């Protein structure tokens, strides 16, 4: 089986000026979206894209080929308070979100600010946008020497909601043994986290040095918050690879002594994409007709995930 899916990512910002007490702002913006840059998407196959918030005074229209601000003024990696996380499942599109507040201490970001971005360094950005007013129009935010600036960064991951397809089960010589269809949905079970980058396909553990998926003998069901039913077993651990800078791939390996039962559905976790390494958020897939594995069979399923920018 070879399965492909896609997740789009984005972020939004909110800026708050104050004199040392964010509950009494001197000025604040509403939340506004950004443009995810090509360099940010490509970085996600290598490492984290989140580390520094940078502000500047440039005013050019953001474009996907940029890598830094027009006119840098200041950056910070100082976090203020605990992260907030959640899954938005009330209306479509569904997404996971994680929110962190960064703080520029008094005077650090002083100046006339008009652009902002977050990245893994102050000059390597995941995204960039012009600062927006309450009506969504570009504006200038003037920060005085005695004012703090809090920047709330909310990252989001929007998984592909429905997956369909078909595959042929082949023997080791490449002969077709059986034909199957697949259907599935995104899955939200774990709490998200403020992690974005070095994406892994499967649940990861340090001691195993790889990732794994989970196979079930029962129906996958249609709920995006409930795992499949039936007997449960895990695949062997295998390492995520990166065929392109904007995609990853992993193989679910079932050796002779593993998961000898009916293979009717799978859970495929996605880690480090607004999700912790032990996440069970990702996808669940049902196979029709199911495959009955016995101790004389070794089966390998291949999964591939790509990612792109979310456009509001």
XYZ file of N, CA and C in Angstrom, residues 105-245:
423
model
N 11.364 43.338 25.882
C 11.388 44.191 27.067
C 11.398 45.668 26.675
N 11.203 46.517 27.656
C 11.048 47.950 27.409
C 12.189 48.481 26.545
N 11.844 49.141 25.461
C 12.816 49.791 24.599
C 13.476 48.907 23.563
N 13.392 47.588 23.705
C 14.091 46.686 22.782
C 13.544 46.811 21.360
N 12.235 46.920 21.253
C 11.601 47.018 19.931
C 11.134 48.433 19.649
N 11.760 49.428 20.268
C 11.335 50.816 20.069
C 11.509 51.230 18.605
N 10.507 51.933 18.099
C 10.562 52.402 16.724
C 9.208 52.315 16.057
N 9.194 52.608 14.778
C 7.964 52.536 13.994
C 7.933 51.184 13.277
N 7.130 50.269 13.774
C 7.122 48.890 13.295
C 6.029 48.710 12.244
N 6.373 48.015 11.164
C 5.393 47.775 10.108
C 5.437 46.354 9.557
N 6.443 45.536 9.952
C 6.554 44.166 9.461
C 6.976 43.240 10.600
N 6.638 41.953 10.457
C 6.923 40.990 11.509
C 7.046 39.599 10.893
N 7.852 38.753 11.528
C 7.985 37.370 11.101
C 8.529 36.526 12.222
N 8.374 35.215 12.110
C 8.936 34.285 13.067
C 9.801 33.298 12.301
N 10.937 32.900 12.893
C 11.837 31.991 12.196
C 12.782 31.291 13.136
N 13.674 30.475 12.579
C 14.618 29.721 13.410
C 15.830 30.553 13.795
N 16.076 31.667 13.077
C 17.000 32.709 13.509
C 16.331 34.045 13.198
N 16.980 35.127 13.556
C 16.387 36.447 13.299
C 16.436 36.816 11.819
N 17.243 36.111 11.032
C 17.366 36.425 9.610
C 16.915 35.272 8.716
N 16.403 34.198 9.300
C 15.864 33.077 8.535
C 14.423 32.864 8.982
N 13.491 33.328 8.162
C 12.093 33.384 8.573
C 11.264 32.240 7.996
N 10.335 31.771 8.811
C 9.300 30.843 8.377
C 8.191 31.591 7.654
N 7.875 32.796 8.151
C 6.804 33.591 7.559
C 7.109 35.071 7.697
N 6.362 35.865 6.975
C 6.501 37.321 7.056
C 5.154 37.935 6.717
N 4.854 39.066 7.359
C 3.641 39.801 7.044
C 3.815 41.258 7.448
N 3.013 42.103 6.853
C 2.910 43.480 7.321
C 1.974 43.514 8.517
N 2.256 44.358 9.483
C 1.399 44.506 10.653
C 0.062 45.102 10.204
N -1.030 44.534 10.714
C -2.366 44.939 10.280
C -3.155 45.601 11.409
N -4.041 46.537 11.022
C -4.927 47.166 12.003
C -6.189 46.312 12.171
N -7.161 46.828 12.921
C -8.367 46.061 13.229
C -9.203 45.765 11.987
N -8.975 46.535 10.913
C -9.702 46.307 9.668
C -8.921 45.446 8.680
N -7.757 44.965 9.102
C -6.945 44.126 8.237
C -6.083 44.878 7.249
N -5.897 46.158 7.458
C -5.080 46.970 6.565
C -3.689 47.180 7.146
N -2.640 47.258 6.302
C -1.288 47.522 6.811
C -1.231 48.808 7.618
N -0.479 48.757 8.707
C -0.397 49.910 9.596
C 0.990 49.983 10.215
N 1.276 51.096 10.871
C 2.527 51.269 11.608
C 2.225 51.310 13.099
N 2.956 50.503 13.847
C 2.807 50.460 15.300
C 4.035 51.119 15.915
N 3.836 52.242 16.582
C 4.948 52.973 17.172
C 5.157 52.516 18.614
N 6.339 51.977 18.892
C 6.689 51.501 20.233
C 7.670 52.493 20.839
N 7.334 53.002 22.024
C 8.175 53.991 22.699
C 9.270 53.303 23.517
N 10.263 54.079 23.942
C 11.409 53.529 24.674
C 11.025 52.910 26.015
N 9.910 53.328 26.592
C 9.512 52.780 27.888
C 8.402 51.727 27.749
N 8.148 51.276 26.537
C 7.064 50.318 26.308
C 7.597 48.915 26.011
N 6.915 47.928 26.594
C 7.131 46.523 26.262
C 6.291 46.192 25.020
N 6.711 45.167 24.311
C 5.918 44.661 23.192
C 5.777 43.151 23.334
N 4.547 42.681 23.492
C 4.249 41.248 23.508
C 3.732 40.847 22.129
N 4.260 39.757 21.616
C 3.808 39.211 20.324
C 3.269 37.809 20.568
N 1.988 37.630 20.316
C 1.380 36.304 20.432
C 1.460 35.642 19.063
N 2.150 34.495 19.020
C 2.292 33.728 17.787
C 1.434 32.475 17.910
N 0.512 32.294 16.998
C -0.307 31.082 16.963
C -0.004 30.324 15.680
N 0.532 29.105 15.815
C 0.762 28.267 14.644
C -0.396 27.301 14.481
N -0.674 26.934 13.222
C -1.803 26.057 12.932
C -1.392 25.008 11.905
N -1.977 23.813 12.039
C -1.786 22.737 11.069
C -3.156 22.262 10.614
N -3.396 22.341 9.311
C -4.676 21.966 8.705
C -4.491 20.664 7.915
N -4.864 19.515 8.478
C -4.664 18.260 7.754
C -5.687 18.065 6.640
N -5.304 17.326 5.633
C -6.254 16.875 4.624
C -7.357 16.097 5.327
N -8.606 16.450 5.081
C -9.697 15.891 5.889
C -10.116 14.490 5.443
N -10.114 14.241 4.144
C -10.579 12.958 3.609
C -9.499 12.368 2.706
N -9.259 11.066 2.853
C -8.299 10.359 2.011
C -9.005 9.181 1.355
N -8.859 9.032 0.049
C -9.398 7.883 -0.665
C -8.358 7.384 -1.656
N -8.487 6.140 -2.068
C -7.559 5.602 -3.047
C -7.701 4.103 -3.174
N -6.755 3.486 -3.862
C -6.753 2.042 -4.047
C -5.319 1.562 -4.179
N -5.091 0.280 -3.954
C -3.762 -0.288 -4.113
C -3.868 -1.784 -4.378
N -2.790 -2.332 -4.906
C -2.667 -3.774 -5.110
C -1.694 -4.334 -4.090
N -2.053 -5.417 -3.457
C -1.138 -6.118 -2.565
C -0.270 -7.032 -3.422
N 1.054 -6.819 -3.357
C 1.988 -7.556 -4.206
C 2.793 -8.559 -3.390
N 3.213 -9.647 -4.030
C 4.143 -10.557 -3.376
C 5.557 -10.062 -3.619
N 6.562 -10.778 -3.121
C 7.940 -10.302 -3.199
C 8.482 -10.282 -4.630
N 7.773 -10.944 -5.543
C 8.177 -10.932 -6.949
C 7.438 -9.862 -7.753
N 6.542 -9.137 -7.084
C 5.791 -8.086 -7.753
C 4.487 -8.539 -8.360
N 4.086 -9.768 -8.082
C 2.808 -10.265 -8.599
C 1.646 -9.760 -7.748
N 0.520 -9.452 -8.381
C -0.653 -8.957 -7.661
C -1.334 -10.106 -6.933
N -1.500 -9.945 -5.625
C -2.193 -10.954 -4.807
C -3.656 -10.589 -4.586
N -3.945 -9.293 -4.441
C -5.314 -8.851 -4.195
C -5.430 -7.357 -4.451
N -6.672 -6.873 -4.645
C -6.945 -5.462 -4.889
C -7.729 -4.891 -3.708
N -7.402 -3.653 -3.334
C -8.022 -3.050 -2.151
C -8.294 -1.564 -2.383
N -9.285 -1.052 -1.693
C -9.545 0.382 -1.650
C -9.243 0.892 -0.245
N -8.946 2.185 -0.139
C -8.690 2.795 1.158
C -9.550 4.045 1.302
N -9.960 4.306 2.525
C -10.699 5.525 2.849
C -10.312 5.930 4.260
N -10.247 7.225 4.503
C -9.827 7.653 5.831
C -10.119 9.103 6.107
N -9.850 9.503 7.337
C -10.066 10.876 7.790
C -8.866 11.324 8.614
N -8.764 12.637 8.811
C -7.800 13.161 9.774
C -8.221 12.738 11.174
N -7.270 12.779 12.110
C -7.519 12.285 13.462
C -6.934 13.252 14.481
N -7.751 13.636 15.468
C -7.340 14.555 16.530
C -7.577 13.872 17.880
N -6.526 13.339 18.469
C -6.648 12.681 19.771
C -5.776 13.374 20.822
N -4.526 13.668 20.457
C -3.578 14.261 21.403
C -3.693 15.785 21.420
N -3.204 16.381 22.499
C -3.096 17.833 22.553
C -1.948 18.281 21.658
N -2.119 19.391 20.926
C -1.033 19.900 20.083
C 0.113 20.439 20.931
N 1.171 20.873 20.266
C 2.305 21.491 20.943
C 2.927 22.529 20.021
N 3.721 23.420 20.609
C 4.353 24.495 19.840
C 5.632 23.952 19.198
N 5.463 22.997 18.273
C 6.565 22.368 17.551
C 6.225 22.383 16.077
N 7.147 22.832 15.258
C 6.920 22.863 13.824
C 8.273 22.700 13.141
N 8.502 21.516 12.584
C 9.747 21.283 11.867
C 10.399 19.966 12.195
N 11.216 19.456 11.257
C 11.780 18.114 11.306
C 10.642 17.108 11.474
N 9.671 17.209 10.571
C 8.425 16.443 10.654
C 8.716 14.948 10.614
N 8.002 14.192 11.446
C 8.114 12.736 11.479
C 6.767 12.117 11.157
N 6.784 11.057 10.375
C 5.566 10.332 10.030
C 5.539 9.060 10.870
N 4.772 9.106 11.953
C 4.724 8.017 12.914
C 5.055 8.532 14.297
N 4.710 7.756 15.320
C 5.011 8.124 16.701
C 6.459 7.748 17.003
N 7.217 8.682 17.564
C 8.664 8.535 17.736
C 9.023 8.265 19.190
N 10.028 7.392 19.408
C 10.627 7.224 20.726
C 12.138 7.191 20.585
N 12.840 7.809 21.523
C 14.297 7.893 21.455
C 14.954 6.525 21.481
N 14.477 5.659 22.353
C 15.166 4.380 22.525
C 15.060 3.498 21.291
N 13.986 3.636 20.525
C 13.818 2.802 19.335
C 14.530 3.395 18.125
N 14.805 4.693 18.158
C 15.488 5.327 17.048
C 14.685 5.380 15.772
N 13.377 5.408 15.889
C 12.524 5.453 14.704
C 11.090 5.737 15.076
N 10.176 5.518 14.126
C 8.761 5.793 14.317
C 7.949 4.547 13.985
N 6.719 4.517 14.476
C 5.865 3.385 14.149
C 4.418 3.830 13.997
N 3.648 2.997 13.299
C 2.221 3.181 13.125
C 1.489 2.062 13.872
N 0.165 2.131 13.906
C -0.632 1.147 14.638
C -1.683 0.559 13.709
N -1.814 -0.777 13.744
C -2.786 -1.469 12.912
C -3.917 -2.001 13.789
N -5.144 -1.987 13.266
C -6.332 -2.420 13.995
C -7.080 -3.462 13.166
N -7.820 -4.326 13.857
C -8.605 -5.350 13.161
C -10.031 -4.900 12.869
N -10.444 -3.743 13.419
C -11.824 -3.293 13.279
C -11.968 -2.066 12.406
N -13.218 -1.584 12.337
C -13.534 -0.424 11.499
C -12.829 0.834 12.013
N -12.461 1.694 11.041
C -11.856 2.974 11.402
C -12.893 3.941 11.952
N -14.121 3.892 11.431
C -15.145 4.840 11.847
C -14.938 6.195 11.195
N -15.901 7.075 11.382
C -15.860 8.392 10.737
C -15.555 9.537 11.692
N -15.552 9.286 12.993
C -15.264 10.359 13.950
C -13.800 10.756 13.868
N -13.527 12.063 13.904
C -12.140 12.539 13.834
C -11.472 12.570 15.210
N -12.172 12.107 16.247
C -11.602 12.109 17.599
C -11.565 10.717 18.229
N -11.901 9.670 17.486
C -11.953 8.314 18.033
C -11.105 7.384 17.180
N -10.249 6.581 17.840
C -9.413 5.614 17.136
C -10.250 4.467 16.581
N -9.702 3.691 15.642
C -10.413 2.516 15.125
C -10.698 1.494 16.211
N -11.526 0.512 15.878
C -11.932 -0.519 16.817
C -11.130 -1.803 16.602
N -11.293 -2.748 17.543
C -10.742 -4.083 17.362
C -9.388 -4.289 17.998
N -8.779 -5.430 17.673
C -7.462 -5.800 18.169
C -6.416 -4.816 17.662
N -5.426 -4.520 18.506
C -4.418 -3.508 18.182
C -3.030 -4.144 18.181
N -2.199 -3.757 17.219
C -0.791 -4.130 17.228
C -0.009 -3.011 16.573
N 1.300 -2.975 16.832
C 2.156 -1.920 16.305
C 3.082 -2.453 15.224
N 3.424 -1.593 14.296
C 4.413 -1.953 13.288
C 5.808 -1.825 13.882
N 6.793 -2.312 13.159
C 8.181 -2.134 13.569
C 8.557 -0.658 13.434
N 9.635 -0.274 14.140
C 10.111 1.100 14.039
C 10.941 1.276 12.775
N 10.668 2.320 12.026
C 11.466 2.652 10.848
C 11.628 4.166 10.795
N 12.686 4.617 10.145
C 13.008 6.036 10.154
C 12.305 6.790 9.023
N 11.823 7.985 9.353
C 11.259 8.878 8.351
C 12.362 9.356 7.410
N 12.068 9.360 6.122
C 12.981 9.913 5.127
C 12.306 11.103 4.452
N 13.105 11.870 3.688
C 12.607 13.109 3.097
C 12.921 13.117 1.597
N 11.981 12.609 0.783
C 12.224 12.574 -0.664
C 12.333 13.961 -1.287
N 11.679 14.959 -0.688
C 11.824 16.347 -1.116
C 11.904 17.212 0.138
N 12.177 18.502 -0.049
C 12.267 19.417 1.090
C 10.914 19.728 1.696
